[in-house]
Coordinates of N, CA and C in Angstrom, one line a residue:
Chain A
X1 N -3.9 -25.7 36.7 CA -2.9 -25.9 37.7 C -1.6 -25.3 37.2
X2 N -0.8 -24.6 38.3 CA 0.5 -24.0 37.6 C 1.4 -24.9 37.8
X3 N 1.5 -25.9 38.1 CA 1.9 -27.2 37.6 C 3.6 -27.1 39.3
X4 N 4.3 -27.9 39.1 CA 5.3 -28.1 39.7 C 6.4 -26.9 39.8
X5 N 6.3 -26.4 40.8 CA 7.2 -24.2 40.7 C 8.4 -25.3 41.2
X6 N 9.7 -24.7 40.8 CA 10.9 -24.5 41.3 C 11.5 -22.8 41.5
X7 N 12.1 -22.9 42.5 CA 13.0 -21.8 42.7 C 14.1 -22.0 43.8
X8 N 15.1 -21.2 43.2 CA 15.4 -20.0 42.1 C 15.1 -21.2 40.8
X9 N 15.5 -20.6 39.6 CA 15.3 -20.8 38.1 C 17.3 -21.5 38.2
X10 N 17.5 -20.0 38.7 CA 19.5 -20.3 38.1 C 20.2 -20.0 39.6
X11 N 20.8 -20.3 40.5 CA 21.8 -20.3 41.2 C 23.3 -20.3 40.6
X12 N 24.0 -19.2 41.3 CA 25.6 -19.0 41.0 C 26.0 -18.8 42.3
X13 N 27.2 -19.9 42.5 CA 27.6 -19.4 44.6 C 28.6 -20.0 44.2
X14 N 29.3 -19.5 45.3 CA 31.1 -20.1 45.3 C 31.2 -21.0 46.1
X15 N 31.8 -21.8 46.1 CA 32.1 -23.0 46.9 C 32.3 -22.9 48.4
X16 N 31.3 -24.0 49.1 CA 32.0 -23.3 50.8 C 30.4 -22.8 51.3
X17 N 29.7 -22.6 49.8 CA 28.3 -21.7 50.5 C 27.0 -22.4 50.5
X18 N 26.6 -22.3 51.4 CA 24.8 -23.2 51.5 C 24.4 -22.5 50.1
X19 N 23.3 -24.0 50.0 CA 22.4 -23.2 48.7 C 21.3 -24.6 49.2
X20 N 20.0 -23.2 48.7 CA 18.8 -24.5 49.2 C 17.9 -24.2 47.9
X21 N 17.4 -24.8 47.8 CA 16.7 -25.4 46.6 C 15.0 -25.5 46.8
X22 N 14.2 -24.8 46.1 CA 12.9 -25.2 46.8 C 11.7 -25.6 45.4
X23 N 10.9 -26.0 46.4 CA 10.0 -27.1 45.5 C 8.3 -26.8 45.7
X24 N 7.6 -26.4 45.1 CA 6.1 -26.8 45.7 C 5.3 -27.7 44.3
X25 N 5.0 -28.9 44.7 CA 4.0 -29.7 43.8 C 2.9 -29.4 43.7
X26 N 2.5 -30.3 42.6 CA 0.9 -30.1 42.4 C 0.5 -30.6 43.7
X27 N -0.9 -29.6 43.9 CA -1.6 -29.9 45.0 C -2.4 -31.2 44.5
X28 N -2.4 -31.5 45.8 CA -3.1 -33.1 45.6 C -1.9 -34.3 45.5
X29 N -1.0 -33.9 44.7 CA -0.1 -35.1 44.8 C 0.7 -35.3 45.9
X30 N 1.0 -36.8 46.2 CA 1.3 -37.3 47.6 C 2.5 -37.7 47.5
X31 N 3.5 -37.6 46.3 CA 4.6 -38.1 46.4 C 5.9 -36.9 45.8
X32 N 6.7 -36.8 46.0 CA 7.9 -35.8 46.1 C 9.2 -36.0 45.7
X33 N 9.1 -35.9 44.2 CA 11.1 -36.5 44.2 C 11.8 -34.9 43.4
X34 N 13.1 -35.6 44.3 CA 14.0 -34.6 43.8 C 15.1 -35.2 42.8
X35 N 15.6 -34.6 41.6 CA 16.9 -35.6 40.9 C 17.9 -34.3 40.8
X36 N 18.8 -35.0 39.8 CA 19.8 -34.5 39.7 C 20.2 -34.8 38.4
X37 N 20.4 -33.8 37.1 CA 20.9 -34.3 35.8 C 22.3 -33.7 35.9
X38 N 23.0 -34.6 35.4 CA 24.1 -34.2 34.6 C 24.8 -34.8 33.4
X39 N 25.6 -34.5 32.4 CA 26.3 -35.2 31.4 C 26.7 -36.3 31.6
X40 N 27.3 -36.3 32.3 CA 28.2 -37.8 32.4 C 26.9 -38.6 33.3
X41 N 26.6 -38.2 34.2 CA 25.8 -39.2 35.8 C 24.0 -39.2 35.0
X42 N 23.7 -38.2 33.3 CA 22.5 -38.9 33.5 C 21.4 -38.1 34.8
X43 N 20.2 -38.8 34.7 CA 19.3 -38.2 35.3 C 19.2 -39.2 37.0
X44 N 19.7 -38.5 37.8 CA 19.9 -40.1 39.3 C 18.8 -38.8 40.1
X45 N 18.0 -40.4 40.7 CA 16.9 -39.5 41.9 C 17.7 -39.4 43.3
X46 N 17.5 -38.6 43.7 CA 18.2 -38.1 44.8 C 17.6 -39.0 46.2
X47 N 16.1 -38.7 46.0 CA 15.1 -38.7 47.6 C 14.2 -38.7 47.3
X48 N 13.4 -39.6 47.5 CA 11.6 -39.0 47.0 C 10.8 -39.5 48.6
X49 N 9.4 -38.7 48.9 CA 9.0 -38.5 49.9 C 7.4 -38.9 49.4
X50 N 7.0 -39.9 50.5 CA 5.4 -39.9 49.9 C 4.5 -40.1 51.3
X51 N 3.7 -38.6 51.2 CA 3.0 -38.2 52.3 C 4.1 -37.6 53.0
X52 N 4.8 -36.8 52.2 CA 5.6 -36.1 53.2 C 6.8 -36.4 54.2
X53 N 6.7 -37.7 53.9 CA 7.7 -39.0 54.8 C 9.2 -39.2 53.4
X54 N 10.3 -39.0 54.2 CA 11.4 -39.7 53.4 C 11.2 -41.2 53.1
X55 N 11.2 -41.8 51.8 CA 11.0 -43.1 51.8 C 12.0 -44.0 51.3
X56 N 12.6 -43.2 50.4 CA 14.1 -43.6 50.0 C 15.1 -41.8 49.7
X57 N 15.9 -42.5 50.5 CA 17.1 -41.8 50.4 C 18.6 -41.7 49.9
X58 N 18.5 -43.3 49.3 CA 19.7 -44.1 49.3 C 20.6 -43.3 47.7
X59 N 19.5 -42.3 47.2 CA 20.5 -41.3 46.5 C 21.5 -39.8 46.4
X60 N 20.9 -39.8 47.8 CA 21.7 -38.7 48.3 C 22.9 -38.9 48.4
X61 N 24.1 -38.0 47.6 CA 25.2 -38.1 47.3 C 26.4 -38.6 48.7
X62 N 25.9 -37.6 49.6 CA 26.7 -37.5 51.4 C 26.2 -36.7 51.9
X63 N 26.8 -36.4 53.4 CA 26.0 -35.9 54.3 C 25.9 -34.6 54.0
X64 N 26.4 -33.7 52.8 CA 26.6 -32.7 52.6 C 25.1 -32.0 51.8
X65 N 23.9 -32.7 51.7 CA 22.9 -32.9 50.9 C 22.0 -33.3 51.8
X66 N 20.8 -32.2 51.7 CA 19.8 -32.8 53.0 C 18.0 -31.9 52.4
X67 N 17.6 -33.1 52.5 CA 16.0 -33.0 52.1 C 15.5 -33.0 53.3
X68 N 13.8 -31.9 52.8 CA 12.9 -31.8 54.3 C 11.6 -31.5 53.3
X69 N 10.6 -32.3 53.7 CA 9.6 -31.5 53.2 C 8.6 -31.6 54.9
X70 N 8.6 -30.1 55.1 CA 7.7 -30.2 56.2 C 6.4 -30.1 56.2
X71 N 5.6 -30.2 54.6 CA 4.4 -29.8 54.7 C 3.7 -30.6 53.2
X72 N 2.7 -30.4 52.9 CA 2.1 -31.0 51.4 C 2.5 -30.6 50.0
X73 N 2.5 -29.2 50.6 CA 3.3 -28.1 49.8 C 4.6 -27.3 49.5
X74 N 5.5 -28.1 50.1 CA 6.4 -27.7 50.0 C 7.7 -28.7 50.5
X75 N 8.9 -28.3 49.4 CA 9.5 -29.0 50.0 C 10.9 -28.4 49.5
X76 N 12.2 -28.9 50.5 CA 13.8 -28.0 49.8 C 15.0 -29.2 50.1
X77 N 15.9 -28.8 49.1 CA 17.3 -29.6 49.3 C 18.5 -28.2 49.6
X78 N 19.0 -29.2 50.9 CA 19.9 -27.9 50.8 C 21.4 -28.9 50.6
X79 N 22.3 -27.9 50.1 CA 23.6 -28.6 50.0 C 24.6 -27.5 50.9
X80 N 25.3 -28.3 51.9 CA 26.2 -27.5 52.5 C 27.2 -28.1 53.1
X81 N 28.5 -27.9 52.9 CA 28.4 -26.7 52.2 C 29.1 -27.1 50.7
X82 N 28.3 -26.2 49.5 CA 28.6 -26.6 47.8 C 29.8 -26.5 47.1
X83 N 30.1 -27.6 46.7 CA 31.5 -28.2 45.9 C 31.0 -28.2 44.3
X84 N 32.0 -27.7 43.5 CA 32.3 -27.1 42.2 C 31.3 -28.5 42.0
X85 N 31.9 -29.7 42.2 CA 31.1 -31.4 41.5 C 29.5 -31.2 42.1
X86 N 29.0 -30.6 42.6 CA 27.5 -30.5 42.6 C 26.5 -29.6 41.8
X87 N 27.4 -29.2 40.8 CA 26.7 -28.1 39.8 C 26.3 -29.1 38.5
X88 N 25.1 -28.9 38.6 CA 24.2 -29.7 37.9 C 22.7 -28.9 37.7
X89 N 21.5 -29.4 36.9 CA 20.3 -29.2 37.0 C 19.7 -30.3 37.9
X90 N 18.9 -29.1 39.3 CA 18.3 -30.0 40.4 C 16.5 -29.9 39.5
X91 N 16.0 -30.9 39.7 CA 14.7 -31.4 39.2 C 13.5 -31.5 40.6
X92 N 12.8 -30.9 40.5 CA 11.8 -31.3 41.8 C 10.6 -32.2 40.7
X93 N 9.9 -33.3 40.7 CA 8.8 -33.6 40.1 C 8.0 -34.4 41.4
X94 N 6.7 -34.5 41.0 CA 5.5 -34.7 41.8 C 4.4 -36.0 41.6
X95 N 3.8 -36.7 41.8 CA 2.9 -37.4 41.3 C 1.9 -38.5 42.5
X96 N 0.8 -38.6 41.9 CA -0.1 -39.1 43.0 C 0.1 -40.1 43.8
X97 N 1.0 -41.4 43.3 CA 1.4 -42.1 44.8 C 2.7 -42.8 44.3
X98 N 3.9 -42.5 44.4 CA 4.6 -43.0 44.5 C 5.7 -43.5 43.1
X99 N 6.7 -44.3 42.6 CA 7.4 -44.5 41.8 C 6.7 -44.5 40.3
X100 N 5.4 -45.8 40.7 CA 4.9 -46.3 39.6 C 4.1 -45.9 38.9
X101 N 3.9 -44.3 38.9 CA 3.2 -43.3 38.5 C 3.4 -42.0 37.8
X102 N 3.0 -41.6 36.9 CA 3.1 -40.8 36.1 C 3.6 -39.9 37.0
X103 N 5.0 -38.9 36.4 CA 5.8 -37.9 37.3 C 5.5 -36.4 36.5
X104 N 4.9 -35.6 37.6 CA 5.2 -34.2 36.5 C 6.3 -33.5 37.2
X105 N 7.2 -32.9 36.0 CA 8.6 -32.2 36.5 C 8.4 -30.9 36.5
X106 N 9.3 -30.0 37.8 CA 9.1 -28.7 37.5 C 10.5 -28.5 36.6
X107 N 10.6 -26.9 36.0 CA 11.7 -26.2 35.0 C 13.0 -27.0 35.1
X108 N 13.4 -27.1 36.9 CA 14.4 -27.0 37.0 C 15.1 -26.0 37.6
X109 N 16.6 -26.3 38.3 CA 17.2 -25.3 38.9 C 18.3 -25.5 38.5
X110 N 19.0 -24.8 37.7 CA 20.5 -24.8 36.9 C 21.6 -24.2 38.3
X111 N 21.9 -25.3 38.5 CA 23.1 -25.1 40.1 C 24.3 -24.6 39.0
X112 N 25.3 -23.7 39.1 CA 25.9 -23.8 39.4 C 27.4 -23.0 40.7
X113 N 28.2 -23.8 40.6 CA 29.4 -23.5 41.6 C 30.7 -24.0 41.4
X114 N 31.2 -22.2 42.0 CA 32.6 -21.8 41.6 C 34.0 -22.0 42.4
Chain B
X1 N 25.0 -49.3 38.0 CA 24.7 -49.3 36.4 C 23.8 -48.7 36.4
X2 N 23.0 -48.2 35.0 CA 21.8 -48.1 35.2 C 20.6 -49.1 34.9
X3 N 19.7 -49.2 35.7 CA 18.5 -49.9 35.2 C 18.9 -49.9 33.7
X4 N 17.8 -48.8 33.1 CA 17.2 -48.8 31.8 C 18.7 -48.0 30.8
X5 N 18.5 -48.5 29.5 CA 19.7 -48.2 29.0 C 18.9 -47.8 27.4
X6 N 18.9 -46.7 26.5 CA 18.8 -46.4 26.3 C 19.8 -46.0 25.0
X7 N 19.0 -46.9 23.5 CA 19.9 -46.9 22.3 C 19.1 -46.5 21.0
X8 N 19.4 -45.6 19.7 CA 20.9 -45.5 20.2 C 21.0 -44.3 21.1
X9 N 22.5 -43.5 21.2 CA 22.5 -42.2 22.2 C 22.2 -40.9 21.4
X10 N 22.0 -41.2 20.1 CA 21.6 -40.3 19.7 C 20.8 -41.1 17.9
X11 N 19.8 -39.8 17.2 CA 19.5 -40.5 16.3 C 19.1 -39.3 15.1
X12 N 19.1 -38.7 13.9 CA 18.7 -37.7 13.4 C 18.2 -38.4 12.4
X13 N 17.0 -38.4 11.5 CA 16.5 -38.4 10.5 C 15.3 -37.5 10.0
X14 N 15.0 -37.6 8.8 CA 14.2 -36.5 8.1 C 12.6 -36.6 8.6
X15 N 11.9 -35.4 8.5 CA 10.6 -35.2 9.0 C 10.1 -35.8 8.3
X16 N 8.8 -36.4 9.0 CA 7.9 -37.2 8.0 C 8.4 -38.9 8.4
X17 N 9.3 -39.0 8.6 CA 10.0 -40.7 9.1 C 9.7 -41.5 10.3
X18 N 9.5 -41.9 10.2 CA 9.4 -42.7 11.9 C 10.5 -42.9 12.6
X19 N 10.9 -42.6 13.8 CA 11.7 -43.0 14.9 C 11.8 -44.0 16.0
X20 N 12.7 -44.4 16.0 CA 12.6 -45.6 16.8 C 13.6 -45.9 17.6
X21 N 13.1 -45.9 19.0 CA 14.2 -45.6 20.0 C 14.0 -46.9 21.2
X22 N 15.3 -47.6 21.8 CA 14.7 -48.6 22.5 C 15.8 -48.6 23.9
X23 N 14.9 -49.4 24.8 CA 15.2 -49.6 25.8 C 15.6 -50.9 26.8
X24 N 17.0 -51.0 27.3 CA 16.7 -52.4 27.5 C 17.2 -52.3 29.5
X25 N 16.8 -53.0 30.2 CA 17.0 -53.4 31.7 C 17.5 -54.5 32.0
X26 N 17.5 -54.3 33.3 CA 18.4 -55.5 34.1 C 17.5 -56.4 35.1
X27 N 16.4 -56.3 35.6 CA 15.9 -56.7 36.8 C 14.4 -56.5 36.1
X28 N 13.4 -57.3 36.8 CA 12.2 -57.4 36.7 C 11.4 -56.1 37.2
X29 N 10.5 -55.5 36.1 CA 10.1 -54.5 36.8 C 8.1 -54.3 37.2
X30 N 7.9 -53.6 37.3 CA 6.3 -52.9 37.4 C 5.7 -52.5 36.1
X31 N 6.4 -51.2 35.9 CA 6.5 -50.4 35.0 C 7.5 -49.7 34.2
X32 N 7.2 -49.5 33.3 CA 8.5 -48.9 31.9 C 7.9 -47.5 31.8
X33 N 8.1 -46.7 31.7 CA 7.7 -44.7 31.7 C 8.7 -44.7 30.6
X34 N 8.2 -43.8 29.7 CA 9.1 -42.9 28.5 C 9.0 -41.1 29.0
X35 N 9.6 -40.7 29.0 CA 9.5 -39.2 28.9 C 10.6 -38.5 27.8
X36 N 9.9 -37.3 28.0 CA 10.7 -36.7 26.9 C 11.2 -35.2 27.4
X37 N 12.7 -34.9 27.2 CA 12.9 -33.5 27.4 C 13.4 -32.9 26.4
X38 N 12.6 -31.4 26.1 CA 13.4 -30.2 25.6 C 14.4 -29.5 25.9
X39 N 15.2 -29.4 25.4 CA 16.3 -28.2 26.0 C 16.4 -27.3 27.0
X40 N 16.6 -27.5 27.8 CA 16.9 -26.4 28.9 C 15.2 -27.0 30.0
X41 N 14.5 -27.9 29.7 CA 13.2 -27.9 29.9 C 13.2 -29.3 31.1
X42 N 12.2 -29.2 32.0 CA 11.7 -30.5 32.3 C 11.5 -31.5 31.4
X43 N 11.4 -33.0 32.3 CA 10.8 -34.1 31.6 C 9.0 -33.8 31.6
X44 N 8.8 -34.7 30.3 CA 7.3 -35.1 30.9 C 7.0 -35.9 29.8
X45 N 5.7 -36.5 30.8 CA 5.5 -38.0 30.7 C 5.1 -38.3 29.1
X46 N 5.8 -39.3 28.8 CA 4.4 -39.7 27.0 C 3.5 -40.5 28.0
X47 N 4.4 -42.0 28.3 CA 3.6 -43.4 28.4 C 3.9 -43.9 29.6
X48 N 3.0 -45.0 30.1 CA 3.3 -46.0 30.7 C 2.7 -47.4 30.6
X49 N 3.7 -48.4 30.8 CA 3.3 -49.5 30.1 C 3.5 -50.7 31.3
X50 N 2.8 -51.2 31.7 CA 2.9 -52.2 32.7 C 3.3 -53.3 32.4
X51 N 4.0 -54.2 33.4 CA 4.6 -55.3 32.9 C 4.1 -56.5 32.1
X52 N 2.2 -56.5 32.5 CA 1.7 -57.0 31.9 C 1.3 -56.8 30.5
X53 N 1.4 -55.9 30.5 CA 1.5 -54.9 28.6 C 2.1 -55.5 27.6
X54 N 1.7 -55.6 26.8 CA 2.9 -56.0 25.4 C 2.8 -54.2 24.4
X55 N 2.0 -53.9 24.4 CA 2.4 -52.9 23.6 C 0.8 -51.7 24.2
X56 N 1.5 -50.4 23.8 CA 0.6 -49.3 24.1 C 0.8 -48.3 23.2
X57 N 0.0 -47.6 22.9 CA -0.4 -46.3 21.7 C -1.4 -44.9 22.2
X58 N -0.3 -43.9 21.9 CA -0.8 -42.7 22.5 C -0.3 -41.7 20.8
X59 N -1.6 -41.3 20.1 CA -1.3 -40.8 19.2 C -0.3 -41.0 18.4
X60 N 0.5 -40.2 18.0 CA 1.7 -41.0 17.1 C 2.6 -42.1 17.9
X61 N 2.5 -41.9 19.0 CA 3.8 -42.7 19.8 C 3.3 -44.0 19.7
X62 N 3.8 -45.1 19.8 CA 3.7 -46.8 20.1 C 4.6 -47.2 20.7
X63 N 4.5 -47.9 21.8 CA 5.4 -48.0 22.8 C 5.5 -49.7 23.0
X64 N 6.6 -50.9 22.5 CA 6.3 -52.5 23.0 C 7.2 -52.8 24.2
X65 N 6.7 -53.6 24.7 CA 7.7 -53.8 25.7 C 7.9 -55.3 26.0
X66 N 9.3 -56.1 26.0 CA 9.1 -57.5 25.8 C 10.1 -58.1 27.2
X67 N 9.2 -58.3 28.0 CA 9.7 -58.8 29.3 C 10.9 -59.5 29.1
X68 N 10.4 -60.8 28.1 CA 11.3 -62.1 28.5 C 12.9 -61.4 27.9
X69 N 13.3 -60.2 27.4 CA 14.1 -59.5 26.5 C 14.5 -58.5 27.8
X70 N 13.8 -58.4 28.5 CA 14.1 -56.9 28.9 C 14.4 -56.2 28.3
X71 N 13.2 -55.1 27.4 CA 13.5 -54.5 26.5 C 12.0 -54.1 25.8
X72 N 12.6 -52.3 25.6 CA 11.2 -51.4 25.3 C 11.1 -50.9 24.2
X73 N 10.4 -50.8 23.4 CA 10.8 -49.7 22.2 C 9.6 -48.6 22.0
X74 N 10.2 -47.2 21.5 CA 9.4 -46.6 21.4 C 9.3 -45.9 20.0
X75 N 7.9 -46.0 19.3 CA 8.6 -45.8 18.3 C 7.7 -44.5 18.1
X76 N 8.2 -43.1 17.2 CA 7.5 -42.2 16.9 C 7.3 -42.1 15.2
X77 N 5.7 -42.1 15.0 CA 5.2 -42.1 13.4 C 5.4 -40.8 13.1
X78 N 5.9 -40.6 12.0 CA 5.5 -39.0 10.8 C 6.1 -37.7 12.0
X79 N 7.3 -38.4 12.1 CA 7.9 -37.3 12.8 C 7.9 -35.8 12.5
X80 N 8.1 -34.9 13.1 CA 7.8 -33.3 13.3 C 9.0 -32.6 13.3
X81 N 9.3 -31.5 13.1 CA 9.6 -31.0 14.2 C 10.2 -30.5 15.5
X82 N 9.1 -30.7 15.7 CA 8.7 -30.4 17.6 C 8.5 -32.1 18.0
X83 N 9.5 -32.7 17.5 CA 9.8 -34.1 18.1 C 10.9 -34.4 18.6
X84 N 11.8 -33.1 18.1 CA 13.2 -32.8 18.5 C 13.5 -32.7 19.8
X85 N 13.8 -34.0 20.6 CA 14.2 -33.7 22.2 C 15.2 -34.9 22.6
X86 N 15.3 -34.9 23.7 CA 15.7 -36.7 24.6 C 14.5 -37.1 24.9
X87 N 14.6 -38.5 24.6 CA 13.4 -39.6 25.3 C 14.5 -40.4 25.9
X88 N 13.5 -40.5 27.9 CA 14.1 -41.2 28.6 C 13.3 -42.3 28.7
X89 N 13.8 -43.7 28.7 CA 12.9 -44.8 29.7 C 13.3 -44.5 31.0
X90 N 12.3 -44.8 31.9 CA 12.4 -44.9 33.3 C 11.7 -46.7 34.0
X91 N 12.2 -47.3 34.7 CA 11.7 -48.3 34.9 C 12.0 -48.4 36.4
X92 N 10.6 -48.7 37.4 CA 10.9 -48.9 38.8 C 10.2 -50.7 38.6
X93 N 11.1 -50.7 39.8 CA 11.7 -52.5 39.9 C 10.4 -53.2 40.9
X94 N 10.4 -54.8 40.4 CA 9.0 -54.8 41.6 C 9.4 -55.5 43.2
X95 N 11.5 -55.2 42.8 CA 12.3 -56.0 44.1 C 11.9 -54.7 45.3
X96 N 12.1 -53.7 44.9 CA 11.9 -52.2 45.8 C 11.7 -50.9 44.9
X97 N 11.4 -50.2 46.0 CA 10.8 -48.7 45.7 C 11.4 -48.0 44.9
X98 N 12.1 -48.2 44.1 CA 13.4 -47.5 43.3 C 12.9 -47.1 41.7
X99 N 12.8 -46.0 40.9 CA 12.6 -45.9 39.9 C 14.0 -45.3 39.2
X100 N 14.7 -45.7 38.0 CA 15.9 -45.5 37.6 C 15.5 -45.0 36.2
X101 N 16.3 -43.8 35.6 CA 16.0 -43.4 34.3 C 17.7 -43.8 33.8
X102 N 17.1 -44.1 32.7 CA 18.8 -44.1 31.5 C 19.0 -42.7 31.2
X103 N 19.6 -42.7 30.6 CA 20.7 -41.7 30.0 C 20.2 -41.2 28.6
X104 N 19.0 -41.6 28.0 CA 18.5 -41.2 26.9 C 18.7 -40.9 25.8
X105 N 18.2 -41.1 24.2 CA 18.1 -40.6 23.3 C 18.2 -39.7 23.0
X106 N 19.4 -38.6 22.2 CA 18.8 -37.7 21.8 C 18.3 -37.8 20.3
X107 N 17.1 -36.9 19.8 CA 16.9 -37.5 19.0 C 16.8 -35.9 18.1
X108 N 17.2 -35.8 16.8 CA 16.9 -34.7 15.9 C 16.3 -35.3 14.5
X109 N 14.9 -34.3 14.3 CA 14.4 -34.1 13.2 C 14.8 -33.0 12.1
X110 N 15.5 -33.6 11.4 CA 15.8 -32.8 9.8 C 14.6 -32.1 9.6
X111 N 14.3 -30.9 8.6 CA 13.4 -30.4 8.0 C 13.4 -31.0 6.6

């Protein structure tokens, strides 16, 4: 299995500009989170989705941050529009049902904005 | 705050040594997860230990966990290496759906 893809790898955009973020999990796994690392904030989960359904959201920064996964296989965060303070590494990870279960992470997406 | 809290924030000693890294929470949970990241790299998983668990072992790692403490430790034997990363605790709560990571260890192995 080629395990959890992220793309892009590295994003660079100026401030003011959409940036969307995309995710495909391991097949078979029914649950979907997105985080966010940074220095100071640490690793915070953003949104995780199980079966495809938003289940908790209550990490999403503001309205400026918006998850969709429309399918098994796929799923994106978009930020719009992106402020210098949302440059961070976005994390997509996957796993069979839900919190209490082993997570596999994809690379990563190195945000940043100018 | 966070859940799981994660001491110390950093730790270096010589290869061949055991490591020992612990974790302590606020709220009653399910489960405790360790993971570990490389540089520039994803997490991924070592362990998981359920609340009913006192202690678990996966090759060199040993992982206890003492409820009435809130509080995890992880310890790594005959360190390497390629042991050189962050280990995070993660612990989701059995009040709701929420899994929270600390802020993690970093941890360096001397040659």
């Amino acid at each position: 299995d080629a395990g959890v893809i992220q793309s892009p790898r590295h994003e660079v955009t100026e401030m003011g500009q959409e940036v969307t973020l995309r995710c495909k999990p391991i097949s078979g796994h029914n649950s979907l989170f997105w985080y966010r690392q940074t220095m100071m904030r640490g690793l915070e989960l953003l949104i995780y989705f199980n079966n495809n359904v938003p289940i908790d959201d209550s990490g999403m920064p503001e309205d400026r941050f918006s998850a969709k996964m429309p399918n098994a296989s796929f799923s994106t965060l978009k930020i719009q529009p992106s402020e210098p303070r949302d440059s961070a590494v976005y994390f997509c990870a996957s796993s069979h049902g839900g919190v209490s279960y082993e997570q596999y992470f994809g690379p990563g997406t190195r945000l940043t904005v100018t | 705050s966070q859940q799981g809290e994660e001491d110390p924030q950093a730790l270096s000693i010589q290869e061949g040594e055991n490591a020992t890294m612990n974790c302590s929470y606020k709220t009653s949970i399910n489960n405790l997860q360790w993971y570990r990241q490389n540089s520039g790299r994803g997490l991924v998983h070592l362990i998981l230990i359920r609340s009913n668990e006192r202690e678990k072992h996966s090759g060199r790692l040993r992982v206890t966990l003492d409820t009435s403490k809130k509080s995890s430790s992880l310890l790594i034997t005959a360190s390497r290496a390629a042991d050189t990363a962050s280990y995070f605790c993660a612990t989701d709560s059995n009040r709701d759906d929420k899994i929270i990571f600390g802020k993690g260890t970093r941890l360096h192995i001397l040659p």
